[in-house]
Tab-separated table of C-alpha atoms in Angstrom:
chain	number	residue	atom	x	y	z
A	1	MET	CA	169.488	27.739	83.472
A	2	MET	CA	168.880	29.052	87.014
A	3	GLU	CA	171.657	31.628	86.544
A	4	GLN	CA	169.987	32.891	83.384
A	5	ILE	CA	166.618	33.171	85.090
A	6	GLY	CA	168.252	35.090	87.951
A	7	ILE	CA	169.828	37.595	85.541
A	8	ILE	CA	166.462	38.045	83.761
A	9	PHE	CA	164.723	38.607	87.094
A	10	ALA	CA	167.348	41.148	88.223
A	11	PHE	CA	167.045	42.991	84.920
A	12	VAL	CA	163.262	43.245	85.184
A	13	CYS	CA	163.463	44.418	88.809
A	14	ASN	CA	166.080	46.986	87.858
A	15	TYR	CA	163.761	48.585	85.344
A	16	ALA	CA	160.707	48.185	87.523
A	17	THR	CA	162.340	50.165	90.387
A	18	GLY	CA	163.464	52.907	88.067
A	19	GLU	CA	167.176	52.565	88.810
A	20	ASN	CA	167.999	53.029	85.126
A	21	ASN	CA	166.264	56.395	84.811
A	22	ASN	CA	169.610	58.259	84.938
A	23	LYS	CA	171.463	55.960	82.582
A	24	ASN	CA	172.206	57.226	79.154
A	25	SER	CA	170.641	55.675	76.077
A	26	ILE	CA	173.821	53.869	75.013
A	27	GLU	CA	174.126	52.029	78.324
A	28	THR	CA	170.431	51.140	78.234
A	29	ASN	CA	170.617	49.734	74.728
A	30	GLU	CA	173.702	47.716	75.678
A	31	LYS	CA	171.874	46.215	78.656
A	32	ILE	CA	168.910	45.355	76.433
A	33	ARG	CA	171.243	43.637	73.960
A	34	VAL	CA	172.915	41.595	76.749
A	35	PHE	CA	169.524	40.769	78.268
A	36	LEU	CA	168.130	39.473	74.975
A	37	GLU	CA	171.252	37.403	74.323
A	38	ILE	CA	170.868	35.720	77.719
A	39	VAL	CA	167.182	35.097	77.133
A	40	ASN	CA	167.806	33.580	73.703
A	41	GLU	CA	170.471	31.157	74.933
A	42	ASN	CA	167.803	28.776	76.243
A	43	TYR	CA	165.189	27.282	73.922
A	44	LEU	CA	162.226	27.730	76.264
A	45	THR	CA	163.038	31.278	77.383
A	46	SER	CA	163.756	32.161	73.773
A	47	LEU	CA	160.421	30.750	72.612
A	48	PHE	CA	158.251	32.327	75.279
A	49	LEU	CA	160.238	35.465	76.146
A	50	GLY	CA	163.161	36.205	73.836
A	51	GLN	CA	161.435	36.036	70.448
A	52	PRO	CA	158.328	37.967	71.570
A	53	LEU	CA	160.601	40.651	73.116
A	54	ASN	CA	162.760	40.843	69.969
A	55	PHE	CA	159.607	41.652	68.056
A	56	LEU	CA	158.056	44.052	70.584
A	57	THR	CA	161.239	46.085	71.225
A	58	GLN	CA	161.178	47.160	67.581
A	59	PHE	CA	158.154	49.302	68.441
A	60	PHE	CA	158.210	49.817	72.218
A	61	THR	CA	160.658	50.350	75.063
A	62	ILE	CA	161.832	47.293	76.955
A	63	GLU	CA	159.611	48.250	79.907
A	64	GLN	CA	156.564	48.581	77.673
A	65	SER	CA	157.400	45.341	75.879
A	66	LEU	CA	157.684	43.451	79.168
A	67	GLY	CA	154.383	44.948	80.326
A	68	ILE	CA	152.629	43.958	77.092
A	69	LEU	CA	154.072	40.448	77.302
A	70	CYS	CA	152.952	40.061	80.929
A	71	LEU	CA	149.425	41.263	80.175
A	72	THR	CA	149.206	38.995	77.129
A	73	THR	CA	150.381	35.994	79.172
A	74	VAL	CA	147.862	36.648	81.956
A	75	ALA	CA	145.030	37.158	79.466
A	76	ALA	CA	145.935	34.008	77.537
A	77	THR	CA	146.188	31.961	80.734
A	78	TYR	CA	142.690	33.065	81.718
A	79	LEU	CA	140.928	33.120	78.358
A	80	ILE	CA	142.315	30.095	76.486
A	81	PRO	CA	140.845	27.474	78.877
A	82	LYS	CA	137.469	29.246	78.834
A	83	ILE	CA	137.417	29.441	75.049
A	84	ALA	CA	138.481	25.796	74.756
A	85	ILE	CA	135.804	24.659	77.205
A	86	LYS	CA	133.162	26.669	75.367
A	87	LEU	CA	134.160	25.201	72.019
A	88	LEU	CA	134.311	21.657	73.357
A	89	THR	CA	131.006	22.050	75.211
A	90	SER	CA	129.391	23.443	72.101
A	91	ASN	CA	130.601	20.508	70.021
A	92	LEU	CA	129.520	18.055	72.718
A	93	SER	CA	126.085	19.675	72.974
A	94	GLU	CA	125.649	19.457	69.225
A	95	ALA	CA	126.618	15.786	69.300
A	96	GLN	CA	124.278	15.095	72.216
A	97	ALA	CA	121.469	16.908	70.411
A	98	LEU	CA	121.843	14.467	67.525
A	99	VAL	CA	121.444	11.389	69.729
A	100	PRO	CA	117.619	11.547	70.042
A	101	THR	CA	117.300	12.168	66.302
A	102	ILE	CA	119.485	9.187	65.437
A	103	GLN	CA	117.728	7.034	68.018
A	104	ALA	CA	114.305	8.011	66.657
A	105	ALA	CA	115.415	7.146	63.116
A	106	VAL	CA	116.615	3.709	64.239
A	107	LEU	CA	113.345	3.069	66.067
A	108	ASP	CA	111.313	4.271	63.079
A	109	ALA	CA	113.109	1.675	60.975
A	110	GLU	CA	112.450	-1.007	63.593
A	111	ALA	CA	108.757	-0.080	63.654
A	112	LYS	CA	108.478	-0.905	59.939
A	113	ARG	CA	109.693	-4.472	60.271
A	114	PRO	CA	107.015	-7.168	59.836
A	115	ASN	CA	107.787	-9.045	63.052
A	116	LEU	CA	106.621	-7.826	66.465
A	117	TYR	CA	109.589	-9.098	68.455
A	118	PRO	CA	113.334	-8.461	68.050
A	119	VAL	CA	116.216	-10.840	68.672
A	120	ASN	CA	116.692	-11.880	72.325
A	121	CYS	CA	113.139	-10.864	73.226
A	122	PRO	CA	111.355	-13.283	75.593
A	123	VAL	CA	108.012	-14.447	74.172
A	124	THR	CA	105.213	-16.831	75.021
A	125	THR	CA	104.507	-19.529	72.440
A	126	LYS	CA	101.406	-21.669	72.075
A	127	GLN	CA	103.282	-24.981	72.163
A	128	HIS	CA	106.591	-24.380	73.896
A	129	LYS	CA	105.602	-21.827	76.546
A	130	ILE	CA	108.455	-19.376	77.191
A	131	ALA	CA	111.109	-18.962	74.516
A	132	ILE	CA	113.747	-16.470	73.415
A	133	VAL	CA	113.675	-15.098	69.871
A	134	GLU	CA	116.891	-15.825	67.954
A	135	SER	CA	115.877	-14.707	64.462
A	136	TYR	CA	112.944	-14.023	62.158
A	137	ASN	CA	112.454	-15.369	58.624
A	138	ASN	CA	110.544	-12.772	56.627
A	139	VAL	CA	109.960	-15.096	53.662
A	140	LYS	CA	108.501	-17.939	55.715
A	141	ASP	CA	107.048	-15.679	58.451
A	142	THR	CA	108.633	-17.838	61.121
A	143	TYR	CA	110.677	-17.315	64.252
A	144	LEU	CA	113.691	-19.330	65.284
A	145	VAL	CA	113.367	-19.526	69.063
A	146	GLN	CA	115.269	-21.124	71.900
A	147	THR	CA	113.089	-22.957	74.400
A	148	ASN	CA	114.265	-24.429	77.677
A	149	LYS	CA	115.032	-27.659	75.839
A	150	LYS	CA	115.895	-26.981	72.235
A	151	GLN	CA	116.043	-24.579	69.326
A	152	VAL	CA	112.920	-24.722	67.165
A	153	GLU	CA	111.386	-22.889	64.236
A	154	ILE	CA	107.778	-21.853	64.753
A	155	LYS	CA	105.239	-19.905	62.760
A	156	ALA	CA	104.825	-16.267	63.725
A	157	GLN	CA	101.162	-16.929	64.477
A	158	ASP	CA	102.236	-19.443	67.134
A	159	VAL	CA	103.837	-16.654	69.159
A	160	VAL	CA	101.268	-15.224	71.558
A	161	THR	CA	100.747	-11.536	70.799
A	162	ALA	CA	101.291	-9.293	73.802
A	163	THR	CA	98.328	-6.952	74.225
A	164	VAL	CA	97.035	-4.376	76.683
A	165	GLN	CA	94.841	-6.231	79.167
A	166	ASP	CA	94.007	-3.357	81.536
A	167	LEU	CA	94.412	0.396	81.840
A	168	TYR	CA	94.215	2.051	85.255
A	169	VAL	CA	94.340	5.592	86.581
A	170	TYR	CA	94.649	6.569	90.233
A	171	PRO	CA	93.314	10.145	90.445
A	172	ILE	CA	94.267	10.534	94.126
A	173	LYS	CA	97.771	9.425	95.037
A	174	SER	CA	97.687	6.243	97.153
A	175	CYS	CA	93.896	5.885	96.907
A	176	GLU	CA	91.785	3.462	94.869
A	177	GLY	CA	92.077	3.568	91.095
A	178	PHE	CA	89.678	2.522	88.384
A	179	ARG	CA	89.903	0.671	85.100
A	180	LEU	CA	89.451	2.312	81.709
A	181	GLU	CA	88.842	0.878	78.268
A	182	SER	CA	90.933	3.658	76.736
A	183	SER	CA	93.036	6.532	78.014
A	184	THR	CA	94.712	9.639	76.709
A	185	VAL	CA	98.444	9.479	77.317
A	186	LEU	CA	100.130	12.808	78.023
A	187	ALA	CA	103.825	13.501	78.524
A	188	GLU	CA	103.144	13.499	82.297
A	189	GLY	CA	101.315	10.157	82.209
A	190	LEU	CA	97.760	8.944	81.725
A	191	LYS	CA	95.230	11.766	81.899
A	192	CYS	CA	93.968	12.413	85.472
A	193	ASP	CA	96.452	9.957	86.968
A	194	ARG	CA	97.725	11.085	90.387
A	195	GLN	CA	96.585	14.690	89.982
A	196	TRP	CA	95.171	14.946	93.527
A	197	MET	CA	96.886	14.179	96.809
A	198	ILE	CA	96.331	14.134	100.558
A	199	VAL	CA	99.016	15.915	102.610
A	200	ASP	CA	99.721	16.378	106.304
A	201	ALA	CA	100.194	19.645	108.189
A	202	LYS	CA	103.761	19.935	106.876
A	203	GLY	CA	102.687	19.432	103.255
A	204	THR	CA	104.186	15.931	103.058
A	205	PHE	CA	102.270	13.377	101.015
A	206	MET	CA	100.239	10.711	102.785
A	207	SER	CA	100.285	7.138	101.521
A	208	GLN	CA	99.174	3.607	102.314
A	209	ARG	CA	102.628	2.978	103.723
A	210	LYS	CA	101.533	4.989	106.741
A	211	VAL	CA	97.718	4.836	106.461
A	212	PRO	CA	96.586	1.609	104.696
A	213	LYS	CA	92.957	2.728	105.005
A	214	MET	CA	93.572	5.202	102.173
A	215	ALA	CA	93.056	2.258	99.805
A	216	LEU	CA	89.313	2.459	100.573
A	217	ILE	CA	88.901	6.036	99.316
A	218	ALA	CA	87.432	5.518	95.848
A	219	PRO	CA	87.290	8.724	93.806
A	220	ILE	CA	84.873	9.211	90.933
A	221	VAL	CA	85.932	11.597	88.198
A	222	ASP	CA	85.012	12.221	84.586
A	223	VAL	CA	88.434	11.696	83.055
A	224	ALA	CA	87.415	13.349	79.786
A	225	ASN	CA	86.187	16.513	81.558
A	226	PRO	CA	87.430	16.613	85.165
A	227	THR	CA	85.469	19.574	86.553
A	228	SER	CA	84.856	17.815	89.866
A	229	ILE	CA	85.957	14.778	91.837
A	230	THR	CA	83.631	12.773	94.071
A	231	LEU	CA	85.057	11.266	97.251
A	232	THR	CA	83.524	7.953	98.311
A	233	ALA	CA	84.446	5.528	101.097
A	234	PRO	CA	82.696	2.879	103.242
A	235	GLY	CA	80.439	4.479	105.882
A	236	MET	CA	80.902	7.987	104.481
A	237	PRO	CA	78.490	10.149	102.458
A	238	ASN	CA	79.676	10.911	98.944
A	239	LEU	CA	81.219	14.348	98.630
A	240	VAL	CA	81.418	16.193	95.319
A	241	VAL	CA	84.498	18.425	95.303
A	242	PRO	CA	84.576	21.032	92.511
A	243	VAL	CA	88.016	21.282	90.945
A	244	VAL	CA	89.822	24.412	92.121
A	245	ASN	CA	92.577	25.377	89.684
A	246	LYS	CA	93.193	28.851	91.102
A	247	GLY	CA	93.128	29.465	94.809
A	248	ASN	CA	95.187	28.935	97.923
A	249	GLU	CA	98.508	27.519	96.737
A	250	LEU	CA	100.482	25.128	98.914
A	251	LYS	CA	104.040	23.909	98.486
A	252	VAL	CA	103.839	20.168	99.079
A	253	ARG	CA	106.432	17.408	99.072
A	254	VAL	CA	106.681	14.002	97.413
A	255	TRP	CA	109.893	12.391	98.618
A	256	LYS	CA	112.601	14.979	97.864
A	257	ASP	CA	110.564	17.008	95.373
A	258	TYR	CA	108.722	20.195	96.335
A	259	ILE	CA	105.644	20.780	94.190
A	260	GLN	CA	103.206	23.662	93.796
A	261	SER	CA	99.604	22.616	94.405
A	262	VAL	CA	96.172	24.203	94.889
A	263	ASP	CA	94.159	23.508	98.048
A	264	GLN	CA	90.726	22.015	97.270
A	265	GLY	CA	88.868	23.466	100.233
A	266	ASP	CA	87.825	22.772	103.809
A	267	ALA	CA	84.906	20.446	103.027
A	268	ALA	CA	87.166	17.904	101.310
A	269	ALA	CA	89.797	18.184	104.041
A	270	GLU	CA	87.218	17.636	106.811
A	271	TRP	CA	85.764	14.615	104.987
A	272	ILE	CA	89.224	13.022	104.673
A	273	VAL	CA	90.185	13.835	108.284
A	274	LYS	CA	86.993	12.174	109.524
A	275	PHE	CA	87.412	9.003	107.457
A	276	LEU	CA	91.119	8.495	108.115
A	277	ALA	CA	90.841	9.646	111.753
A	278	THR	CA	93.987	11.681	111.225
A	279	PRO	CA	94.059	15.418	112.071
A	280	GLU	CA	95.333	18.358	110.034
A	281	LEU	CA	95.106	16.844	106.576
A	282	ARG	CA	94.547	18.825	103.376
A	283	PHE	CA	93.365	17.787	99.932
A	284	VAL	CA	95.331	19.365	97.068
A	285	LYS	CA	95.487	19.286	93.285
A	286	PHE	CA	98.602	19.484	91.118
A	287	LYS	CA	99.000	23.059	89.852
A	288	ASP	CA	98.325	23.068	86.119
A	289	ASP	CA	101.281	25.197	85.043
A	290	PHE	CA	103.807	23.577	87.390
A	291	CYS	CA	106.449	21.246	85.961
A	292	ARG	CA	107.892	18.517	88.164
A	293	PRO	CA	110.895	17.035	86.340
A	294	CYS	CA	111.715	13.351	86.575
A	295	ASP	CA	115.109	12.279	87.852
A	296	PRO	CA	117.497	13.523	85.106
A	297	LYS	CA	119.694	10.488	85.693
A	298	PHE	CA	116.961	8.305	84.189
A	299	ALA	CA	114.559	10.536	82.239
A	300	PRO	CA	116.089	13.934	81.404
A	301	GLY	CA	113.598	16.348	79.887
A	302	HIS	CA	110.528	14.479	81.153
A	303	SER	CA	108.071	15.353	83.919
A	304	THR	CA	105.360	13.763	86.035
A	305	GLY	CA	102.549	14.592	88.475
A	306	PHE	CA	102.206	13.332	92.046
A	307	ALA	CA	103.546	9.856	91.143
A	308	ASP	CA	106.529	8.662	93.165
A	309	GLY	CA	108.973	9.459	90.394
A	310	PHE	CA	107.907	8.579	86.860
A	311	PRO	CA	104.728	9.050	84.818
A	312	ILE	CA	103.733	5.486	83.851
A	313	LEU	CA	104.086	2.025	85.366
A	314	ILE	CA	103.684	-1.155	83.313
A	315	ALA	CA	103.574	-4.774	84.442
A	316	CYS	CA	102.866	-8.188	82.935
A	317	GLN	CA	99.932	-10.302	84.105
A	318	ALA	CA	102.213	-13.339	84.017
A	319	SER	CA	104.442	-11.607	86.575
A	320	ILE	CA	101.693	-11.392	89.194
A	321	ASP	CA	100.698	-14.984	88.410
A	322	GLU	CA	104.306	-16.021	89.048
A	323	MET	CA	104.427	-14.096	92.341
A	324	SER	CA	101.127	-15.687	93.432
A	325	ALA	CA	102.645	-19.110	92.814
A	326	GLN	CA	105.792	-18.228	94.751
A	327	ALA	CA	103.855	-16.652	97.631
A	328	LYS	CA	101.379	-19.571	97.669
A	329	HIS	CA	98.621	-16.982	97.996
A	330	LYS	CA	96.366	-15.426	95.400
A	331	VAL	CA	97.579	-11.835	95.089
A	332	GLU	CA	95.977	-9.244	92.841
A	333	MET	CA	97.689	-6.834	90.482
A	334	ASP	CA	96.085	-3.815	92.208
A	335	ARG	CA	98.599	-4.177	95.053
A	336	PHE	CA	101.260	-2.874	92.640
A	337	ARG	CA	99.071	-0.099	91.164
A	338	PRO	CA	100.239	-0.245	87.526
A	339	ASN	CA	98.813	1.947	84.761
A	340	ILE	CA	99.221	-0.595	81.965
A	341	VAL	CA	98.867	-4.352	82.401
A	342	VAL	CA	100.071	-6.567	79.560
A	343	LYS	CA	98.888	-10.087	78.816
A	344	GLY	CA	100.526	-12.586	76.492
A	345	ALA	CA	104.092	-11.734	77.533
A	346	PRO	CA	106.225	-13.958	79.806
A	347	ALA	CA	106.638	-13.106	83.462
A	348	PHE	CA	108.944	-10.120	83.942
A	349	ALA	CA	109.484	-9.696	80.202
A	350	ASP	CA	109.322	-5.936	80.798
A	351	ASP	CA	112.694	-6.202	82.557
A	352	VAL	CA	114.339	-6.315	79.138
A	353	TRP	CA	111.980	-4.230	77.014
A	354	GLY	CA	113.697	-1.059	75.883
A	355	PHE	CA	111.402	0.718	73.431
A	356	PHE	CA	107.937	-0.445	72.459
A	357	GLU	CA	104.825	0.837	70.733
A	358	ILE	CA	101.155	0.582	71.615
A	359	GLY	CA	99.096	1.825	68.703
A	360	ASN	CA	100.559	5.156	67.613
A	361	LEU	CA	102.367	5.789	70.880
A	362	ARG	CA	106.014	5.014	71.493
A	363	PHE	CA	107.297	4.292	74.983
A	364	GLN	CA	110.722	3.948	76.569
A	365	ASN	CA	111.475	1.718	79.540
A	366	ILE	CA	113.388	3.891	82.008
A	367	LYS	CA	114.105	1.561	84.916
A	368	PRO	CA	112.676	-1.314	86.923
A	369	CYS	CA	110.300	-0.118	89.630
A	370	SER	CA	111.562	-0.593	93.178
A	371	ARG	CA	108.773	-1.496	95.578
A	372	CYS	CA	108.052	-0.473	99.153
A	373	SER	CA	105.680	-2.072	101.670
A	374	MET	CA	102.480	-0.984	99.866
A	375	PRO	CA	102.005	-4.321	98.038
A	376	SER	CA	101.453	-5.791	101.518
A	377	VAL	CA	98.154	-3.877	101.738
A	378	ASN	CA	94.962	-5.659	100.711
A	379	GLN	CA	93.364	-3.029	98.488
A	380	GLN	CA	89.836	-4.291	99.138
A	381	LYS	CA	90.198	-4.257	102.940
A	382	GLY	CA	92.568	-1.328	103.430
A	383	GLU	CA	94.865	-3.297	105.715
A	384	LYS	CA	97.921	-5.528	105.555
A	385	ASP	CA	97.246	-9.262	105.403
A	386	ASP	CA	98.953	-12.662	105.320
A	387	ALA	CA	98.964	-12.746	101.517
A	388	GLY	CA	100.794	-9.421	101.491
A	389	ALA	CA	103.401	-10.677	103.946
A	390	ALA	CA	103.932	-13.809	101.847
A	391	LEU	CA	104.211	-11.646	98.738
A	392	GLN	CA	106.936	-9.523	100.341
A	393	GLU	CA	108.876	-12.662	101.269
A	394	ALA	CA	108.553	-13.998	97.724
A	395	LEU	CA	109.765	-10.698	96.280
A	396	LEU	CA	112.790	-10.710	98.576
A	397	ALA	CA	113.526	-14.301	97.590
A	398	SER	CA	113.496	-13.758	93.822
A	399	ARG	CA	113.235	-10.072	92.885
A	400	ASP	CA	115.819	-8.301	95.051
A	401	GLY	CA	118.332	-5.845	93.624
A	402	LYS	CA	121.370	-8.020	94.249
A	403	ARG	CA	119.875	-11.034	92.484
A	404	LEU	CA	118.699	-8.993	89.494
A	405	SER	CA	121.681	-6.604	89.390
A	406	PHE	CA	119.329	-3.618	89.482
A	407	LEU	CA	120.162	-0.193	90.913
A	408	ASP	CA	123.583	-0.855	92.394
A	409	LYS	CA	122.451	-4.346	93.381
A	410	ARG	CA	120.848	-3.193	96.652
A	411	PRO	CA	119.828	-6.457	98.356
A	412	LYS	CA	116.942	-4.963	100.357
A	413	ASP	CA	115.227	-3.374	97.351
A	414	VAL	CA	112.692	-5.489	95.481
A	415	PHE	CA	111.417	-4.859	91.961
A	416	PHE	CA	108.149	-5.407	90.149
A	417	GLY	CA	107.019	-3.684	86.969
A	418	SER	CA	108.827	-0.996	85.009
A	419	ASN	CA	108.762	2.795	84.968
A	420	VAL	CA	108.240	4.104	81.455
A	421	ILE	CA	107.847	7.404	79.627
A	422	THR	CA	106.303	8.227	76.286
A	423	THR	CA	108.659	9.605	73.655
A	424	SER	CA	105.784	10.703	71.404
A	425	LYS	CA	105.529	14.474	71.027
A	426	THR	CA	101.735	14.777	71.049
A	427	PRO	CA	99.043	13.197	73.260
A	428	ALA	CA	97.359	10.090	71.880
A	429	THR	CA	94.926	7.428	73.008
A	430	ILE	CA	95.693	3.820	73.865
A	431	SER	CA	93.052	1.166	74.349
A	432	VAL	CA	92.593	-2.242	75.897
A	433	CYS	CA	93.397	-5.088	73.463
A	434	LYS	CA	95.934	-3.003	71.541
A	435	SER	CA	98.962	-5.099	70.618
A	436	TYR	CA	102.528	-4.387	71.664
A	437	THR	CA	105.403	-4.016	69.246
A	438	ILE	CA	108.769	-4.413	70.943
A	439	LEU	CA	111.188	-2.216	69.011
A	440	LYS	CA	114.359	-2.754	70.954
A	441	ASN	CA	115.467	-4.759	73.944
A	442	TYR	CA	117.094	-3.150	76.917
A	443	MET	CA	120.183	-4.840	78.321
A	444	ASN	CA	120.890	-3.842	81.889
A	445	THR	CA	124.458	-2.625	82.151
A	446	ILE	CA	125.878	-2.784	85.650
A	447	ALA	CA	129.227	-1.780	87.090
A	448	GLU	CA	130.651	-5.227	86.352
A	449	GLY	CA	129.430	-5.277	82.730
A	450	LEU	CA	126.360	-6.621	80.948
A	451	LYS	CA	123.864	-8.406	83.125
A	452	CYS	CA	124.443	-12.194	83.290
A	453	ASP	CA	127.784	-11.926	81.472
A	454	ARG	CA	130.345	-14.424	82.844
A	455	GLN	CA	128.462	-15.025	86.089
A	456	TRP	CA	129.085	-18.800	86.058
A	457	MET	CA	132.373	-20.699	85.799
A	458	ILE	CA	133.776	-24.224	85.674
A	459	VAL	CA	136.679	-24.912	88.049
A	460	ASP	CA	138.962	-27.875	88.748
A	461	ALA	CA	139.587	-29.598	92.081
A	462	LYS	CA	141.892	-26.770	93.189
A	463	GLY	CA	139.298	-24.123	92.383
A	464	THR	CA	141.227	-22.883	89.334
A	465	PHE	CA	139.129	-21.747	86.393
A	466	MET	CA	138.903	-23.979	83.337
A	467	SER	CA	139.048	-22.533	79.831
A	468	GLN	CA	139.224	-23.493	76.165
A	469	ARG	CA	142.988	-23.006	76.320
A	470	LYS	CA	143.158	-26.315	78.148
A	471	VAL	CA	139.842	-27.916	77.155
A	472	PRO	CA	138.691	-26.714	73.703
A	473	LYS	CA	135.563	-28.853	73.975
A	474	MET	CA	134.154	-26.317	76.445
A	475	ALA	CA	133.156	-24.304	73.382
A	476	LEU	CA	130.358	-26.818	72.796
A	477	ILE	CA	128.645	-26.135	76.127
A	478	ALA	CA	125.803	-23.727	75.289
A	479	PRO	CA	123.988	-22.395	78.380
A	480	ILE	CA	120.462	-21.016	78.154
A	481	VAL	CA	119.370	-18.438	80.708
A	482	HIS	CA	116.476	-16.008	81.028
A	483	VAL	CA	118.483	-12.776	81.291
A	484	ALA	CA	115.475	-10.841	82.581
A	485	ASN	CA	114.983	-13.188	85.520
A	486	PRO	CA	118.071	-15.401	85.982
A	487	THR	CA	116.789	-17.554	88.805
A	488	ALA	CA	118.316	-20.653	87.209
A	489	LEU	CA	119.966	-21.950	84.089
A	490	PHE	CA	117.185	-23.441	81.982
A	491	THR	CA	119.502	-26.105	80.640
A	492	ILE	CA	123.023	-26.671	79.452
A	493	LYS	CA	122.786	-27.784	75.843
A	494	MET	CA	125.675	-29.794	74.494
A	495	GLY	CA	126.785	-29.667	70.885
A	496	ILE	CA	125.564	-33.237	70.428
A	497	ASP	CA	122.114	-34.841	70.359
């Protein structure tokens, strides 16, 4: 094989250097014949060189044929991968484009079912407290649920309906919010939510993490027609700040995102500097035509305002009640600054909600919300307090990333509430007392598999795992666990009474 390749190489070089220019035609043709015979002796050289040359030499000289073959090979080597990638990418893009359509169709079908809660959804019942839905009987209008003690069938009306308890907007990032009876929900979040912000001399956002006193700045704004915003705070005169949509633009920063904003004037800045006793602060508004995309890893194609990362935060009232019990202090929901507060659902039920509807609006749960030190701040006093410290300890004890298998299981991150987006195409209004319809549960998939899957095991005296191969009766052990908040096994139910 190597000898043949050497002869081919020598032949090509011979013609390339012009040494055959003085040879007569007969000698040249003889060399071509010998060359082609050598090339065709091997299957691979025949396939890629001999056969193409046999064809080309019918129309061109051997030199021209070799040149054409070389150019064709180079072109094919360069173009074929590009064409293949383009075709594959095109097909993949088309397939990806179908995913939202298929998903929407599935959710539309789910929205038409008579029952509010799907299988595996945690619910609150009137008699049995927390339970997990196992099935729904459309004829009898009953749920089969698993409580912490047994499996029971209950009437649908005995399941507490989850409803919107409170709606909040926080016009100025990290300042006081206010409650609404109804709110227009835009793609970027609730209308007027986190549309203004206080920044330092470098354009970096200010927050209660650094200046807890910001909690005492209580803005007043007509959400329906926000032509001005009034700044109020203890010991300060009210200041009406006309909304400036076109003016001095500033590039400001929220975490890693740079955002275009419009400065709202010296009077507002001086008022804020005086109250916070912090120099060189500016008061800015989110630029109307600027788009700040959410993290594409979690919410591709969606955007938000000055919020930390996502447009809407939801939380369950039962969750804050549970944290108050754990902290042994009464803590208020305003420490967590949610937009939507739900009553009637179990504590931390939002951990497993995937898609849900409130009225005509459809929402998607993007990720659990990781919390910083801000919940330590008493929102009425504008300072950290003992209840806040106890709350942080309780969160670390039961809601850390490692325990919940959230976000790479980071043990120092704690979670409360869920970041959500709206998947509805047009703005719509939601109101207090509107009921929730859970369309689909969300199972947290982690690197090791589905959350809570095979996290417990029975072992013998030597520490070796036990299985049904040796003890078939193990099949009758039926554990019950709250997947959303697996702080303990509720019970281990045997296959006997």
